[in-house]
């Protein structure tokens, strides 16, 4: 039991000591792959909005044959704070469409749906 406890404490010390060195690298990786929303969204999730811009889509069939379209777009929280989101789709989305999506910390976009302009919060309409 004493050896097990020592091993756990030693492992924790190593992880904490090394964690500071790589924290920025891991954070940058999540931001590059999922957008800044993956770092700014609460762990329990939040709602965000964006407008589709097909001029900013990259078709990359070599990366994921089921989801070959990669979007990297600005997005806004319900209070109008700007962030970015990166997500993949199976097809190009309707250019100019407004999307409401849920995102969570380290997961990025979880789900999305197209909405009308009148469904956007006032704070989002002001900055979009």
mmCIF file with all atom_site columns, C-alpha atoms in Angstrom:
data_model
loop_
_atom_site.group_PDB
_atom_site.id
_atom_site.type_symbol
_atom_site.label_atom_id
_atom_site.label_alt_id
_atom_site.label_comp_id
_atom_site.label_asym_id
_atom_site.label_entity_id
_atom_site.label_seq_id
_atom_site.pdbx_PDB_ins_code
_atom_site.Cartn_x
_atom_site.Cartn_y
_atom_site.Cartn_z
_atom_site.occupancy
_atom_site.B_iso_or_equiv
_atom_site.pdbx_formal_charge
_atom_site.auth_seq_id
_atom_site.auth_comp_id
_atom_site.auth_asym_id
_atom_site.auth_atom_id
_atom_site.pdbx_PDB_model_num
ATOM 1   C CA . UNK A 1 1   ? 0.000   0.000  0.000   1.00 0.00 ? 1   UNK A CA 1
ATOM 2   C CA . UNK A 1 2   ? 2.820   2.388  0.888   1.00 0.00 ? 2   UNK A CA 1
ATOM 3   C CA . UNK A 1 3   ? 4.572   1.709  -2.444  1.00 0.00 ? 3   UNK A CA 1
ATOM 4   C CA . UNK A 1 4   ? 1.364   2.315  -4.363  1.00 0.00 ? 4   UNK A CA 1
ATOM 5   C CA . UNK A 1 5   ? 0.813   5.625  -2.557  1.00 0.00 ? 5   UNK A CA 1
ATOM 6   C CA . UNK A 1 6   ? 4.408   6.660  -3.296  1.00 0.00 ? 6   UNK A CA 1
ATOM 7   C CA . UNK A 1 7   ? 3.951   5.793  -6.985  1.00 0.00 ? 7   UNK A CA 1
ATOM 8   C CA . UNK A 1 8   ? 0.764   7.857  -7.206  1.00 0.00 ? 8   UNK A CA 1
ATOM 9   C CA . UNK A 1 9   ? 2.388   10.869 -5.516  1.00 0.00 ? 9   UNK A CA 1
ATOM 10  C CA . UNK A 1 10  ? 5.493   10.571 -7.711  1.00 0.00 ? 10  UNK A CA 1
ATOM 11  C CA . UNK A 1 11  ? 3.383   10.353 -10.877 1.00 0.00 ? 11  UNK A CA 1
ATOM 12  C CA . UNK A 1 12  ? 1.347   13.385 -9.799  1.00 0.00 ? 12  UNK A CA 1
ATOM 13  C CA . UNK A 1 13  ? 4.524   15.394 -9.196  1.00 0.00 ? 13  UNK A CA 1
ATOM 14  C CA . UNK A 1 14  ? 5.882   14.457 -12.614 1.00 0.00 ? 14  UNK A CA 1
ATOM 15  C CA . UNK A 1 15  ? 2.636   15.352 -14.365 1.00 0.00 ? 15  UNK A CA 1
ATOM 16  C CA . UNK A 1 16  ? 2.320   18.671 -12.566 1.00 0.00 ? 16  UNK A CA 1
ATOM 17  C CA . UNK A 1 17  ? 5.967   19.506 -13.214 1.00 0.00 ? 17  UNK A CA 1
ATOM 18  C CA . UNK A 1 18  ? 5.744   18.678 -16.910 1.00 0.00 ? 18  UNK A CA 1
ATOM 19  C CA . UNK A 1 19  ? 2.242   20.010 -17.340 1.00 0.00 ? 19  UNK A CA 1
ATOM 20  C CA . UNK A 1 20  ? 3.330   23.632 -17.314 1.00 0.00 ? 20  UNK A CA 1
ATOM 21  C CA . UNK A 1 21  ? 5.736   23.023 -20.181 1.00 0.00 ? 21  UNK A CA 1
ATOM 22  C CA . UNK A 1 22  ? 3.182   21.508 -22.495 1.00 0.00 ? 22  UNK A CA 1
ATOM 23  C CA . UNK A 1 23  ? -0.022  23.287 -21.482 1.00 0.00 ? 23  UNK A CA 1
ATOM 24  C CA . UNK A 1 24  ? 0.363   25.957 -24.160 1.00 0.00 ? 24  UNK A CA 1
ATOM 25  C CA . UNK A 1 25  ? 1.187   23.341 -26.799 1.00 0.00 ? 25  UNK A CA 1
ATOM 26  C CA . UNK A 1 26  ? -1.919  21.304 -25.990 1.00 0.00 ? 26  UNK A CA 1
ATOM 27  C CA . UNK A 1 27  ? -4.083  24.433 -25.904 1.00 0.00 ? 27  UNK A CA 1
ATOM 28  C CA . UNK A 1 28  ? -2.739  25.546 -29.285 1.00 0.00 ? 28  UNK A CA 1
ATOM 29  C CA . UNK A 1 29  ? -3.481  22.100 -30.744 1.00 0.00 ? 29  UNK A CA 1
ATOM 30  C CA . UNK A 1 30  ? -7.115  22.242 -29.625 1.00 0.00 ? 30  UNK A CA 1
ATOM 31  C CA . UNK A 1 31  ? -7.460  25.785 -30.974 1.00 0.00 ? 31  UNK A CA 1
ATOM 32  C CA . UNK A 1 32  ? -5.929  24.820 -34.325 1.00 0.00 ? 32  UNK A CA 1
ATOM 33  C CA . UNK A 1 33  ? -8.165  21.763 -34.744 1.00 0.00 ? 33  UNK A CA 1
ATOM 34  C CA . UNK A 1 34  ? -11.428 23.018 -33.211 1.00 0.00 ? 34  UNK A CA 1
ATOM 35  C CA . UNK A 1 35  ? -11.127 26.810 -33.055 1.00 0.00 ? 35  UNK A CA 1
ATOM 36  C CA . UNK A 1 36  ? -10.793 29.121 -30.079 1.00 0.00 ? 36  UNK A CA 1
ATOM 37  C CA . UNK A 1 37  ? -14.282 28.055 -28.957 1.00 0.00 ? 37  UNK A CA 1
ATOM 38  C CA . UNK A 1 38  ? -12.741 24.765 -27.760 1.00 0.00 ? 38  UNK A CA 1
ATOM 39  C CA . UNK A 1 39  ? -10.749 26.762 -25.203 1.00 0.00 ? 39  UNK A CA 1
ATOM 40  C CA . UNK A 1 40  ? -13.308 29.411 -24.289 1.00 0.00 ? 40  UNK A CA 1
ATOM 41  C CA . UNK A 1 41  ? -16.541 27.403 -24.025 1.00 0.00 ? 41  UNK A CA 1
ATOM 42  C CA . UNK A 1 42  ? -17.621 26.278 -20.561 1.00 0.00 ? 42  UNK A CA 1
ATOM 43  C CA . UNK A 1 43  ? -17.211 22.551 -19.770 1.00 0.00 ? 43  UNK A CA 1
ATOM 44  C CA . UNK A 1 44  ? -20.988 22.164 -19.608 1.00 0.00 ? 44  UNK A CA 1
ATOM 45  C CA . UNK A 1 45  ? -21.417 23.806 -23.012 1.00 0.00 ? 45  UNK A CA 1
ATOM 46  C CA . UNK A 1 46  ? -22.815 27.054 -24.379 1.00 0.00 ? 46  UNK A CA 1
ATOM 47  C CA . UNK A 1 47  ? -24.619 28.334 -27.457 1.00 0.00 ? 47  UNK A CA 1
ATOM 48  C CA . UNK A 1 48  ? -22.845 30.241 -30.243 1.00 0.00 ? 48  UNK A CA 1
ATOM 49  C CA . UNK A 1 49  ? -23.749 31.652 -33.656 1.00 0.00 ? 49  UNK A CA 1
ATOM 50  C CA . UNK A 1 50  ? -21.995 31.994 -37.003 1.00 0.00 ? 50  UNK A CA 1
ATOM 51  C CA . UNK A 1 51  ? -22.653 32.851 -40.628 1.00 0.00 ? 51  UNK A CA 1
ATOM 52  C CA . UNK A 1 52  ? -21.509 30.367 -43.271 1.00 0.00 ? 52  UNK A CA 1
ATOM 53  C CA . UNK A 1 53  ? -18.917 31.730 -45.696 1.00 0.00 ? 53  UNK A CA 1
ATOM 54  C CA . UNK A 1 54  ? -18.107 29.204 -48.433 1.00 0.00 ? 54  UNK A CA 1
ATOM 55  C CA . UNK A 1 55  ? -15.142 31.333 -49.522 1.00 0.00 ? 55  UNK A CA 1
ATOM 56  C CA . UNK A 1 56  ? -13.478 30.083 -46.310 1.00 0.00 ? 56  UNK A CA 1
ATOM 57  C CA . UNK A 1 57  ? -14.135 26.348 -46.746 1.00 0.00 ? 57  UNK A CA 1
ATOM 58  C CA . UNK A 1 58  ? -11.286 23.980 -47.573 1.00 0.00 ? 58  UNK A CA 1
ATOM 59  C CA . UNK A 1 59  ? -11.998 20.738 -49.382 1.00 0.00 ? 59  UNK A CA 1
ATOM 60  C CA . UNK A 1 60  ? -9.662  18.081 -48.028 1.00 0.00 ? 60  UNK A CA 1
ATOM 61  C CA . UNK A 1 61  ? -10.846 14.637 -49.103 1.00 0.00 ? 61  UNK A CA 1
ATOM 62  C CA . UNK A 1 62  ? -7.482  13.132 -48.121 1.00 0.00 ? 62  UNK A CA 1
ATOM 63  C CA . UNK A 1 63  ? -7.993  14.100 -44.473 1.00 0.00 ? 63  UNK A CA 1
ATOM 64  C CA . UNK A 1 64  ? -11.471 12.659 -43.874 1.00 0.00 ? 64  UNK A CA 1
ATOM 65  C CA . UNK A 1 65  ? -13.375 11.074 -46.763 1.00 0.00 ? 65  UNK A CA 1
ATOM 66  C CA . UNK A 1 66  ? -16.688 11.163 -44.855 1.00 0.00 ? 66  UNK A CA 1
ATOM 67  C CA . UNK A 1 67  ? -16.328 14.847 -43.910 1.00 0.00 ? 67  UNK A CA 1
ATOM 68  C CA . UNK A 1 68  ? -14.185 16.441 -46.621 1.00 0.00 ? 68  UNK A CA 1
ATOM 69  C CA . UNK A 1 69  ? -15.225 20.089 -46.076 1.00 0.00 ? 69  UNK A CA 1
ATOM 70  C CA . UNK A 1 70  ? -13.431 22.010 -43.336 1.00 0.00 ? 70  UNK A CA 1
ATOM 71  C CA . UNK A 1 71  ? -14.757 25.389 -42.176 1.00 0.00 ? 71  UNK A CA 1
ATOM 72  C CA . UNK A 1 72  ? -12.762 27.869 -40.074 1.00 0.00 ? 72  UNK A CA 1
ATOM 73  C CA . UNK A 1 73  ? -15.158 30.700 -39.229 1.00 0.00 ? 73  UNK A CA 1
ATOM 74  C CA . UNK A 1 74  ? -15.676 33.489 -36.710 1.00 0.00 ? 74  UNK A CA 1
ATOM 75  C CA . UNK A 1 75  ? -18.446 32.797 -34.201 1.00 0.00 ? 75  UNK A CA 1
ATOM 76  C CA . UNK A 1 76  ? -20.175 34.751 -31.452 1.00 0.00 ? 76  UNK A CA 1
ATOM 77  C CA . UNK A 1 77  ? -21.490 33.806 -28.028 1.00 0.00 ? 77  UNK A CA 1
ATOM 78  C CA . UNK A 1 78  ? -25.014 34.823 -27.025 1.00 0.00 ? 78  UNK A CA 1
ATOM 79  C CA . UNK A 1 79  ? -23.628 38.009 -25.431 1.00 0.00 ? 79  UNK A CA 1
ATOM 80  C CA . UNK A 1 80  ? -21.754 38.994 -28.619 1.00 0.00 ? 80  UNK A CA 1
ATOM 81  C CA . UNK A 1 81  ? -18.208 37.945 -27.647 1.00 0.00 ? 81  UNK A CA 1
ATOM 82  C CA . UNK A 1 82  ? -16.239 36.843 -30.719 1.00 0.00 ? 82  UNK A CA 1
ATOM 83  C CA . UNK A 1 83  ? -14.367 33.565 -30.981 1.00 0.00 ? 83  UNK A CA 1
ATOM 84  C CA . UNK A 1 84  ? -13.596 31.130 -33.810 1.00 0.00 ? 84  UNK A CA 1
ATOM 85  C CA . UNK A 1 85  ? -14.715 27.611 -34.629 1.00 0.00 ? 85  UNK A CA 1
ATOM 86  C CA . UNK A 1 86  ? -13.311 24.906 -36.880 1.00 0.00 ? 86  UNK A CA 1
ATOM 87  C CA . UNK A 1 87  ? -15.600 22.084 -37.983 1.00 0.00 ? 87  UNK A CA 1
ATOM 88  C CA . UNK A 1 88  ? -15.986 19.521 -40.768 1.00 0.00 ? 88  UNK A CA 1
ATOM 89  C CA . UNK A 1 89  ? -19.044 18.644 -42.841 1.00 0.00 ? 89  UNK A CA 1
ATOM 90  C CA . UNK A 1 90  ? -20.038 16.032 -45.388 1.00 0.00 ? 90  UNK A CA 1
ATOM 91  C CA . UNK A 1 91  ? -21.228 18.716 -47.829 1.00 0.00 ? 91  UNK A CA 1
ATOM 92  C CA . UNK A 1 92  ? -20.867 22.416 -48.429 1.00 0.00 ? 92  UNK A CA 1
ATOM 93  C CA . UNK A 1 93  ? -23.351 24.387 -46.368 1.00 0.00 ? 93  UNK A CA 1
ATOM 94  C CA . UNK A 1 94  ? -25.664 27.050 -47.766 1.00 0.00 ? 94  UNK A CA 1
ATOM 95  C CA . UNK A 1 95  ? -23.564 30.178 -48.251 1.00 0.00 ? 95  UNK A CA 1
ATOM 96  C CA . UNK A 1 96  ? -24.746 33.006 -45.983 1.00 0.00 ? 96  UNK A CA 1
ATOM 97  C CA . UNK A 1 97  ? -26.802 30.720 -43.723 1.00 0.00 ? 97  UNK A CA 1
ATOM 98  C CA . UNK A 1 98  ? -26.852 31.427 -39.988 1.00 0.00 ? 98  UNK A CA 1
ATOM 99  C CA . UNK A 1 99  ? -26.039 28.544 -37.662 1.00 0.00 ? 99  UNK A CA 1
ATOM 100 C CA . UNK A 1 100 ? -26.724 28.170 -33.964 1.00 0.00 ? 100 UNK A CA 1
ATOM 101 C CA . UNK A 1 101 ? -24.400 25.632 -32.401 1.00 0.00 ? 101 UNK A CA 1
ATOM 102 C CA . UNK A 1 102 ? -23.504 24.174 -29.059 1.00 0.00 ? 102 UNK A CA 1
ATOM 103 C CA . UNK A 1 103 ? -19.862 23.872 -28.053 1.00 0.00 ? 103 UNK A CA 1
ATOM 104 C CA . UNK A 1 104 ? -18.044 22.651 -24.976 1.00 0.00 ? 104 UNK A CA 1
ATOM 105 C CA . UNK A 1 105 ? -14.557 23.027 -23.562 1.00 0.00 ? 105 UNK A CA 1
ATOM 106 C CA . UNK A 1 106 ? -12.003 20.817 -25.374 1.00 0.00 ? 106 UNK A CA 1
ATOM 107 C CA . UNK A 1 107 ? -14.740 19.361 -27.590 1.00 0.00 ? 107 UNK A CA 1
ATOM 108 C CA . UNK A 1 108 ? -15.519 22.349 -29.770 1.00 0.00 ? 108 UNK A CA 1
ATOM 109 C CA . UNK A 1 109 ? -18.728 22.193 -31.795 1.00 0.00 ? 109 UNK A CA 1
ATOM 110 C CA . UNK A 1 110 ? -21.059 19.457 -30.565 1.00 0.00 ? 110 UNK A CA 1
ATOM 111 C CA . UNK A 1 111 ? -24.188 20.074 -32.629 1.00 0.00 ? 111 UNK A CA 1
ATOM 112 C CA . UNK A 1 112 ? -25.593 22.718 -34.950 1.00 0.00 ? 112 UNK A CA 1
ATOM 113 C CA . UNK A 1 113 ? -28.744 23.823 -36.746 1.00 0.00 ? 113 UNK A CA 1
ATOM 114 C CA . UNK A 1 114 ? -29.568 26.474 -39.320 1.00 0.00 ? 114 UNK A CA 1
ATOM 115 C CA . UNK A 1 115 ? -31.590 29.407 -37.962 1.00 0.00 ? 115 UNK A CA 1
ATOM 116 C CA . UNK A 1 116 ? -33.109 32.561 -39.409 1.00 0.00 ? 116 UNK A CA 1
ATOM 117 C CA . UNK A 1 117 ? -31.660 36.025 -38.890 1.00 0.00 ? 117 UNK A CA 1
ATOM 118 C CA . UNK A 1 118 ? -34.591 36.886 -36.601 1.00 0.00 ? 118 UNK A CA 1
ATOM 119 C CA . UNK A 1 119 ? -33.558 34.028 -34.278 1.00 0.00 ? 119 UNK A CA 1
ATOM 120 C CA . UNK A 1 120 ? -30.138 35.570 -33.581 1.00 0.00 ? 120 UNK A CA 1
ATOM 121 C CA . UNK A 1 121 ? -29.780 37.323 -30.200 1.00 0.00 ? 121 UNK A CA 1
ATOM 122 C CA . UNK A 1 122 ? -29.665 41.117 -30.429 1.00 0.00 ? 122 UNK A CA 1
ATOM 123 C CA . UNK A 1 123 ? -26.055 41.174 -29.195 1.00 0.00 ? 123 UNK A CA 1
ATOM 124 C CA . UNK A 1 124 ? -25.022 38.846 -32.032 1.00 0.00 ? 124 UNK A CA 1
ATOM 125 C CA . UNK A 1 125 ? -26.893 40.844 -34.690 1.00 0.00 ? 125 UNK A CA 1
ATOM 126 C CA . UNK A 1 126 ? -25.077 43.998 -33.595 1.00 0.00 ? 126 UNK A CA 1
ATOM 127 C CA . UNK A 1 127 ? -21.608 42.514 -34.105 1.00 0.00 ? 127 UNK A CA 1
ATOM 128 C CA . UNK A 1 128 ? -22.165 40.085 -36.975 1.00 0.00 ? 128 UNK A CA 1
#
